[in-house]
Structures are given as C-alpha cells and as structure tokens.
Short mmCIF file of C-alpha atoms and ligand atoms in Angstrom, two decimals:
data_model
loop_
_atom_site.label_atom_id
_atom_site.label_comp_id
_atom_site.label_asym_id
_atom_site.label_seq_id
_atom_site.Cartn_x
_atom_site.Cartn_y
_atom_site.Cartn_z
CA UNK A 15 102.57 112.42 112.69
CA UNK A 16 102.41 110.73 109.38
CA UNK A 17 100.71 108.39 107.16
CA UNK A 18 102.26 105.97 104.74
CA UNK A 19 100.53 103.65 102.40
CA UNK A 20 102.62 101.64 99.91
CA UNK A 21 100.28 100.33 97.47
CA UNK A 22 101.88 96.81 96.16
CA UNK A 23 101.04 93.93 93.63
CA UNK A 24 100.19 91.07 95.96
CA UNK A 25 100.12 93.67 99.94
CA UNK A 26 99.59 97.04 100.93
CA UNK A 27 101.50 98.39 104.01
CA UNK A 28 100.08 101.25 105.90
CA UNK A 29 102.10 102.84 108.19
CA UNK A 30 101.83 105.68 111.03
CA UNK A 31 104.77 107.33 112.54
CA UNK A 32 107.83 109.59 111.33
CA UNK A 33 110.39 107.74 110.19
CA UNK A 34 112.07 104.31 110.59
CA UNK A 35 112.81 104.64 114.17
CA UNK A 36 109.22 105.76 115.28
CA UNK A 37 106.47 103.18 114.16
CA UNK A 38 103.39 103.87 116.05
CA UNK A 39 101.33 101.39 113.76
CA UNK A 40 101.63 98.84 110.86
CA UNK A 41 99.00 97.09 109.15
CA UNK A 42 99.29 95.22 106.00
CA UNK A 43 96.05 94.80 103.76
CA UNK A 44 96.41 91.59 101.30
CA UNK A 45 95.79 93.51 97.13
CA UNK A 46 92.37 92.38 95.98
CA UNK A 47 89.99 94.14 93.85
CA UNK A 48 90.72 97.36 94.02
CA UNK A 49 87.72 98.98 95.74
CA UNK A 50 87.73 96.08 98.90
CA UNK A 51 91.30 96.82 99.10
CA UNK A 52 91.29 100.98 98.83
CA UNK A 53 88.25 100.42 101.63
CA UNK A 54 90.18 98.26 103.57
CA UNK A 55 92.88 100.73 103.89
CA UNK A 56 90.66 104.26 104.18
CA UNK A 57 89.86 102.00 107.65
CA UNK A 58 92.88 101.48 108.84
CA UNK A 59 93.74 105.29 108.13
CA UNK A 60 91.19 106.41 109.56
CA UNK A 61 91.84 105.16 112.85
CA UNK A 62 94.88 107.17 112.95
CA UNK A 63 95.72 110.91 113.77
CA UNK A 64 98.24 112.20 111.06
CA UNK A 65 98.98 115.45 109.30
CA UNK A 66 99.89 114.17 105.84
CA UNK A 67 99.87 111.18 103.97
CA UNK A 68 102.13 109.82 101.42
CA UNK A 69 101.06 107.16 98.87
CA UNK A 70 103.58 105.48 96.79
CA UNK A 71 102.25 102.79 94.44
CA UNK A 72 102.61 100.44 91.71
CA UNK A 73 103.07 102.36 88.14
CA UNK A 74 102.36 103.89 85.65
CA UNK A 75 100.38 106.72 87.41
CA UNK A 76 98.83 109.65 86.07
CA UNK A 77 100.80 112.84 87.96
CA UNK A 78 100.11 115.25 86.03
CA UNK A 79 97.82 117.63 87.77
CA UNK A 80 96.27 119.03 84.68
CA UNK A 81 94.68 115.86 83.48
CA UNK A 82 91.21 114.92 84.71
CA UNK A 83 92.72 111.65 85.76
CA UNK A 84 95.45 112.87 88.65
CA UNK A 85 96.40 109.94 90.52
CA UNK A 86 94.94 107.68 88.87
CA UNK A 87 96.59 103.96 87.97
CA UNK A 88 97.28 103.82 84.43
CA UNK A 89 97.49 100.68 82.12
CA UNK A 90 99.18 98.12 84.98
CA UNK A 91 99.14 94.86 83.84
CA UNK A 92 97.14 94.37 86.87
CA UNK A 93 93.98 95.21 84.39
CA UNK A 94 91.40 95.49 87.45
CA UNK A 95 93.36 98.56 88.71
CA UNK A 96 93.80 100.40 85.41
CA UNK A 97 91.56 103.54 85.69
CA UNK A 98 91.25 102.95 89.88
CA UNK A 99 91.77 106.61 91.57
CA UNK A 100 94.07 106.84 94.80
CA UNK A 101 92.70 110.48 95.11
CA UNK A 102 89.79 109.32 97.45
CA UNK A 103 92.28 107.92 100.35
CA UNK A 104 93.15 111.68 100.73
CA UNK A 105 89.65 112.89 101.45
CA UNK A 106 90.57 115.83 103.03
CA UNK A 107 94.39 115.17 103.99
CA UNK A 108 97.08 116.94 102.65
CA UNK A 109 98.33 114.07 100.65
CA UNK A 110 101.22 113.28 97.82
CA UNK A 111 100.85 110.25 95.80
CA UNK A 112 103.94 109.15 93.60
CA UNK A 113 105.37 105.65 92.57
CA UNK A 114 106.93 103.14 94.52
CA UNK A 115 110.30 103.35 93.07
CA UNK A 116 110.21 107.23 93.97
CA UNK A 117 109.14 106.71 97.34
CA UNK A 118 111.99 104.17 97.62
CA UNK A 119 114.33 106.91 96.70
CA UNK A 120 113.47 109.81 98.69
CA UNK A 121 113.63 107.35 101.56
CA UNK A 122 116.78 106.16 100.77
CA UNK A 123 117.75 110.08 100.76
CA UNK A 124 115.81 110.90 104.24
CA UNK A 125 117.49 107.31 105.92
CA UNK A 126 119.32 105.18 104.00
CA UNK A 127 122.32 105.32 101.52
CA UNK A 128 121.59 108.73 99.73
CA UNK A 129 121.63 110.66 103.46
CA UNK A 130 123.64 114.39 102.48
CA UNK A 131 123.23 114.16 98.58
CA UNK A 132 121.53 116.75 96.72
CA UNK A 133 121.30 114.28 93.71
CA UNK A 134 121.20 110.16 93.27
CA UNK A 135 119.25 107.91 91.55
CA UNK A 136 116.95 104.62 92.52
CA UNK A 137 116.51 102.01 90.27
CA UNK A 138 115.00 98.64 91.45
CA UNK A 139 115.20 95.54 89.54
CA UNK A 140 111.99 93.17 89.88
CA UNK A 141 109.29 92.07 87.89
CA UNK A 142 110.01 95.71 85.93
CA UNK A 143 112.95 97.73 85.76
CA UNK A 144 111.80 101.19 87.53
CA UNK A 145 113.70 104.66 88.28
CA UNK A 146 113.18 107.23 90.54
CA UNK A 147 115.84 110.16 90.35
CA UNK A 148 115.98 112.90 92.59
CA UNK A 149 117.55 116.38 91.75
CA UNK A 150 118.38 118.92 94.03
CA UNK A 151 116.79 116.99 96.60
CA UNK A 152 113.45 117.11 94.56
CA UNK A 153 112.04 114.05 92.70
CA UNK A 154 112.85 114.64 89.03
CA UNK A 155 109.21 115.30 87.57
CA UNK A 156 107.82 116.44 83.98
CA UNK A 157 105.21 115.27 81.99
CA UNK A 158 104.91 112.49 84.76
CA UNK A 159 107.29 110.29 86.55
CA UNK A 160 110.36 108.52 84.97
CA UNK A 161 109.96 105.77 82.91
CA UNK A 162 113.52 105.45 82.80
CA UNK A 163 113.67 101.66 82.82
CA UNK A 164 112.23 101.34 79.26
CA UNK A 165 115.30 103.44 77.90
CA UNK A 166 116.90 101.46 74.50
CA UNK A 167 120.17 100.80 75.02
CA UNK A 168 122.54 98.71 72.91
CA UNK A 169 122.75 94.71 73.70
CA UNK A 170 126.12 92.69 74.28
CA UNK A 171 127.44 91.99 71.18
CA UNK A 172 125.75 89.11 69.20
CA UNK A 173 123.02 88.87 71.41
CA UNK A 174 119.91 87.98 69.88
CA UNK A 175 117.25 87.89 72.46
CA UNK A 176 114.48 89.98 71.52
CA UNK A 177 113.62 91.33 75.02
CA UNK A 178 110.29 90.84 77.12
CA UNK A 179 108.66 94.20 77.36
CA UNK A 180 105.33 94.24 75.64
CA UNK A 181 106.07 97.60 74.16
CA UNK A 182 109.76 97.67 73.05
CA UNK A 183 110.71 94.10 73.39
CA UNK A 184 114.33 94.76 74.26
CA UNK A 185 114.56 97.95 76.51
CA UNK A 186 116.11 97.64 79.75
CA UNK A 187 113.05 96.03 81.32
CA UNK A 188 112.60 93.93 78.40
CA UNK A 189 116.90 92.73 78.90
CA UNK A 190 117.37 92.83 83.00
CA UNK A 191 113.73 92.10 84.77
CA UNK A 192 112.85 88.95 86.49
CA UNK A 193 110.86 87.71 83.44
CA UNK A 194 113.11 88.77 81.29
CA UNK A 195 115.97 86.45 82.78
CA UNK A 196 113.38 83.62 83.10
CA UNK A 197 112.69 84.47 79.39
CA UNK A 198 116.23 83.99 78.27
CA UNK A 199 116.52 80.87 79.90
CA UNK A 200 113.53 78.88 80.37
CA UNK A 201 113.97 79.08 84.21
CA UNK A 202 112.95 81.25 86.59
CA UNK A 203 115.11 83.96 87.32
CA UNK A 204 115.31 82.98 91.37
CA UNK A 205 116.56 79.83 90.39
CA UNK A 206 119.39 80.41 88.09
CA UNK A 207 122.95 79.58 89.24
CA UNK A 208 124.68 83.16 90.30
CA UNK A 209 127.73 82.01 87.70
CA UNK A 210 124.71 81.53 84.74
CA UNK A 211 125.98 83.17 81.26
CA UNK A 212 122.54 84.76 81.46
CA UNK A 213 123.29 87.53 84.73
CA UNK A 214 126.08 89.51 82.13
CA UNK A 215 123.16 90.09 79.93
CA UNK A 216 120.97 91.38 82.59
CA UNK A 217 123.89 93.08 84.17
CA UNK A 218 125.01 94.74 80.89
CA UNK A 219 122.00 96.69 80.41
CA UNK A 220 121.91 97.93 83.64
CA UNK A 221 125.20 99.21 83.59
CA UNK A 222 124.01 100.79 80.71
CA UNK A 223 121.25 102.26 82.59
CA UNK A 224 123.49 103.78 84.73
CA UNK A 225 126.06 105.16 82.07
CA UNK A 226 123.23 107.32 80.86
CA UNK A 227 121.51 108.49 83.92
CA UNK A 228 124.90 109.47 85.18
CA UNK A 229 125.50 111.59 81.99
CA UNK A 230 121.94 113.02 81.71
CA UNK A 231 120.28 112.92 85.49
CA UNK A 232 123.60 113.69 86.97
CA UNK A 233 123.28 111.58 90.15
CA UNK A 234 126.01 111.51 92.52
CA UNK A 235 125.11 107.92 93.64
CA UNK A 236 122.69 105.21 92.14
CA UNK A 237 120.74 102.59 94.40
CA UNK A 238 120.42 99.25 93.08
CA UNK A 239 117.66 97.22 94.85
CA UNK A 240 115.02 95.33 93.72
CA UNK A 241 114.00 91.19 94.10
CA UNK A 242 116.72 90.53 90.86
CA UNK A 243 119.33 92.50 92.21
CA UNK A 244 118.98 91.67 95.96
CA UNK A 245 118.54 88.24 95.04
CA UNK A 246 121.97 87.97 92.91
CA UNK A 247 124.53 90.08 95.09
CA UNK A 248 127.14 89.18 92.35
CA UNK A 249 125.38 91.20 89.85
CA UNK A 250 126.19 94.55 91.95
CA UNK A 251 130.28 93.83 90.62
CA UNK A 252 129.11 92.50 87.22
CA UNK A 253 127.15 95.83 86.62
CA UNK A 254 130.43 98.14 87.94
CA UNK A 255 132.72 96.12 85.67
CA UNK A 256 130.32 97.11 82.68
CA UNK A 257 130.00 100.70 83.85
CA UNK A 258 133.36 101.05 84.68
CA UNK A 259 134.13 99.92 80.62
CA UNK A 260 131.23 101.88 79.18
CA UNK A 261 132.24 105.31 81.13
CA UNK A 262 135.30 104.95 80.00
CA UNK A 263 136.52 107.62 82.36
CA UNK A 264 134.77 109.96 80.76
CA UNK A 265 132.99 112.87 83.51
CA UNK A 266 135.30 112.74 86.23
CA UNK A 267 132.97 110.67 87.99
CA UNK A 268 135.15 108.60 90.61
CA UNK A 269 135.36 104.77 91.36
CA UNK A 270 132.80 102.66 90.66
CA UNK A 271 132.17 100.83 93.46
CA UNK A 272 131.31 104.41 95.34
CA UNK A 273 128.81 105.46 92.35
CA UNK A 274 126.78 102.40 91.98
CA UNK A 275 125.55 101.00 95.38
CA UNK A 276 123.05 98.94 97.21
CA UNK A 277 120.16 100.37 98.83
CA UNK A 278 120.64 101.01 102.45
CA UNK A 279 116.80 99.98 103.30
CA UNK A 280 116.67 96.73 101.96
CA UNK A 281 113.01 95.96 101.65
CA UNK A 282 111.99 98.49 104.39
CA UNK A 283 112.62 101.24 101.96
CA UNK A 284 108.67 100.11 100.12
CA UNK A 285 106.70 101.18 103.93
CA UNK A 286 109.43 103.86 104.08
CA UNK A 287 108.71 105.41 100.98
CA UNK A 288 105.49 107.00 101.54
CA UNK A 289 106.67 108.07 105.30
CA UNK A 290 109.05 109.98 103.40
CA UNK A 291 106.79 111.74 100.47
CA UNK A 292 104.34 112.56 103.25
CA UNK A 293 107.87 113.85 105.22
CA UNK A 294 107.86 116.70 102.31
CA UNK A 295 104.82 118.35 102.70
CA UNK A 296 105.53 119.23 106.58
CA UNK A 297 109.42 120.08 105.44
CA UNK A 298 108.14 121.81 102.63
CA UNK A 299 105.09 123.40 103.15
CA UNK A 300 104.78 124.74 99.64
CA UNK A 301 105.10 121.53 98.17
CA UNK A 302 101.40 121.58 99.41
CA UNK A 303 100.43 123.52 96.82
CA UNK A 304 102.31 121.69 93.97
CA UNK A 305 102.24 118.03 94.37
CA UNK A 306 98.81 117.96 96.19
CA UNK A 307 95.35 117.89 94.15
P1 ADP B 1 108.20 93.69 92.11
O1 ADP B 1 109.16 94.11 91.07
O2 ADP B 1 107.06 92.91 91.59
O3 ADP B 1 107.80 94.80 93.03
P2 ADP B 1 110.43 92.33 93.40
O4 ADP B 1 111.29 93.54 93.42
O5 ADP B 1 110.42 91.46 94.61
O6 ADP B 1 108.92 92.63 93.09
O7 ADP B 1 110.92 91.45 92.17
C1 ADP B 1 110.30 90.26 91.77
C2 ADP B 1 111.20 89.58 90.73
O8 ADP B 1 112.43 89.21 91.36
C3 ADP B 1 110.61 88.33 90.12
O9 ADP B 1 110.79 88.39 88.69
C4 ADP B 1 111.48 87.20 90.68
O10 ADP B 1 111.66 86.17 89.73
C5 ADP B 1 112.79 87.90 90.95
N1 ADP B 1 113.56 87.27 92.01
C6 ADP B 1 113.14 87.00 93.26
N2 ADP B 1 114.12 86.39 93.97
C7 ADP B 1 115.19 86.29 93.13
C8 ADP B 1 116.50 85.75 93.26
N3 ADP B 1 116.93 85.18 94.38
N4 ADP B 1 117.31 85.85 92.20
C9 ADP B 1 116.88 86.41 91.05
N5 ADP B 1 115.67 86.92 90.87
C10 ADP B 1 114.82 86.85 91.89
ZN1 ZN B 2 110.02 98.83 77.63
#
C-alpha cells in the first residue's frame, strides 16, 4: 500500500492505494496557511496503513540532500509557503518528495502515455511552464530538479513582447504560460478565441522547448499537458508544425505527431504522481537510500 499527497496552489489530494485502478481512499484538503493545511493532511495520513509515501508539490523545492533545507519550498510566489518543510509529513515513513510536474511524468511512464519508454519528457503548460524529464527510467536530477521551462529561446521574428517571468522576462514561461498569453493580449488566456494570432507565439516557444530537450534530454516522447495546453487542443498541431520546421530533420527523430503528444492522464496524472514516486521506493528499494532524507 501507498501514500500519495499532491501538494497544489488552491487543493491538496491525498491518496491511498497502488495505482489508478486501486483507490482505497481520497481526500482533498482545500491550500491554506501552510501549517493548518500540512496538519490537515498528517491526519488524513495517518489514518491510513501504507509503506511509502510520495509527495509531489508545487516548485521550486530544495532536493538537494546536502543542504540543511531538503524538501523544503523555495521562493513560490505563494510567499506564506516559502521556507515551509514537507520533511515532517514523513515522520518516520520511507518517503520521496519531488515536484508536481515530475510526479506527473513518472506517472505518465508507470500508466499513461510514456508506458515501455526508457526516456520521455513532461512538460505542463499552466500558470508556469514546468519540466520533468526522465532518463533511463530515472527522473533526470542534479543540482535539483529541472527548471527547464525558464530556458531562453529565440522569439518569432519581430516579436516584441518582453515576456512575463519575473526573472528573465521572455523565457519560455515568460512567452507560453497562462499569464503570459493574458499578458500579450489584455485577456485572459481561457478566453481567447483558439484562431487568436496570440496561440503561434505561445506555441512557438514551446516547440522550441521541445527542439532542445529532444537534442539535449534525449526523450523518446514529450507529454504536453497542462490548463493552457489542455484548454487549446489546437495548440498540440501548432507546436508540431513549429517543431517539425525547427528540427529540420535533423536526429533521425521520426514524425512529429508520434514525438510530441498529449498526456494520457489528463488531470488524474497530479493524485497519480505521488502514487507513482512512492511506487519507486518499493520497486527500487535502493532508491531508499538516495532520494529519502
Ligand atoms: P497550474 O499551472 O497553476 O498548476 P493549470 O495547469 O490548471 O494550473 O493552469 C492554469 C492556467 O491555465 C491559467 O493561466 C489559466 O488562465 C489557463 N487556462 C485555463 N483554462 C484555459 C483554457 N481553456 N485555455 C487557455 N488557457 C487556460
Ligand atoms: Zn523564466
């Protein structure tokens, strides 16, 4: 048995069970302050019998196991949960915490549209732009998780919107988010026609995205999900066109249209996520030892 908590911006979904076919309990904990909420939660878990729990939660996060600070939210511009530790919902439980966006992916690897790759990437396109890539069936880790989504990439010729991020203005977050299309605009994103001049911009820099994980990360497949991309199913094509241009045939890669996909979890793949981080430490057994304070 396992224990999933997906820690979100406005609800928190704990889940026991194994996978998406064996649900033995759901709750789902509205995000307040963070200590009511990480209470509220410890609760729930702890009227369940589980083996390992995964955590997958909003970013940035402090991974690295060195620092003083493992698993700890870093500066989220949801400022009452900078410095909040997850640690203390592990108490004693072998535990992995990671980000959303990786959870996302090794679900979509255990269940979904990655099943019998060794390598893929996630990317999800919301209120950021985030990426989780897995290697060799591992997530891709260093000095911390990816931050892929910030990547500079050139704009569409003659553009000159300057890009929302608050720390590089036009980096892929700052070109393809939610607020970034709302930016561009002056509407909000959900509400822009699906033919809107706007969606090539957005859909240019992911494609760009893509052209460079596919040359550096290697993945043999890339998830697109997210609220902007599920949202705007005619951005999926827009983004293949670009790629397709960009790659230029370059890396033997195939078609398209079998490289860049959409997620096959939809929205389950956020309560899914941590099933499937906590699903590594019983498959893996010394992954115990590394990902685990
Ligand atoms: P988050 O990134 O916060 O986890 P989501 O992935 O749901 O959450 O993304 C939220 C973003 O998606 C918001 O910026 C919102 O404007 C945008 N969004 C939601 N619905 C649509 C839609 N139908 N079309 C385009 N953008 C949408
Ligand atoms: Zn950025």
């Amino acid at each position: 048995m396992l224990a999933g908590v997906e820690l979100g911006g406005t609800k928190c979904i704990c889940t026991w069970g194994t996978g998406q076919d064996d649900v033995r309990g759901q709750e789902v904990i509205a995000t307040g302050p963070p200590a009511a909420t990480l209470a509220a939660i410890a609760r729930v878990l702890a009227g369940w019998d589980f083996r390992a729990l995964g955590i997958a939660s909003f970013g940035p996060l402090e991974l690295d196991r060195a620092s003083p600070d493992f698993g700890t939210i870093l500066a989220t511009p949801k400022s009452l949960w900078r410095g909040t530790s997850l640690l203390p919902l592990a108490k004693d439980m072998p535990c992995i915490i990671d980000t959303d966006v990786n959870g996302a992916a090794l679900a979509e690897g255990r269940w979904g549209a990655a099943q019998g790759l060794h390598s893929w990437a996630y990317i999800t396109v919301g209120t950021g732009v985030g990426v989780g890539s897995v290697s060799g069936g591992r997530i891709l880790r260093g000095a911390g998780h990816s931050e892929a989504g910030h990547q500079r990439i050139p704009k569409l010729a003659g553009d000159r919107f300057g890009g929302t991020c608050m720390f590089h203005g036009d980096c892929v977050e700052g070109l393809a988010s939610g607020p970034a299309l709302a930016a561009r605009t002056g509407r909000e994103a959900a509400l822009l026609p699906s033919d809107h001049p706007a969606w090539n911009h957005g859909a240019h820099a992911i494609a760009m995205l893509c052209h460079n994980l596919l040359l550096t990360t290697l993945p043999e497949r890339i998830m697109i999900g997210g609220g902007v991309t599920n949202g705007q199913p005619q951005l999926l094509a827009m983004v293949r066109d670009h790629l397709a241009n960009s790659l230029a045939d370059y890396g033997n890669r195939g078609p398209v249209d079998q490289l860049v996909v959409p997620p096959a979890l939809g929205a389950r793949a956020g309560w899914l996520g941590p099933l499937a981080l906590a699903a590594t430490i019983i498959d893996e057994p010394g992954q115990r030892r590394s990902l685990q304070k």
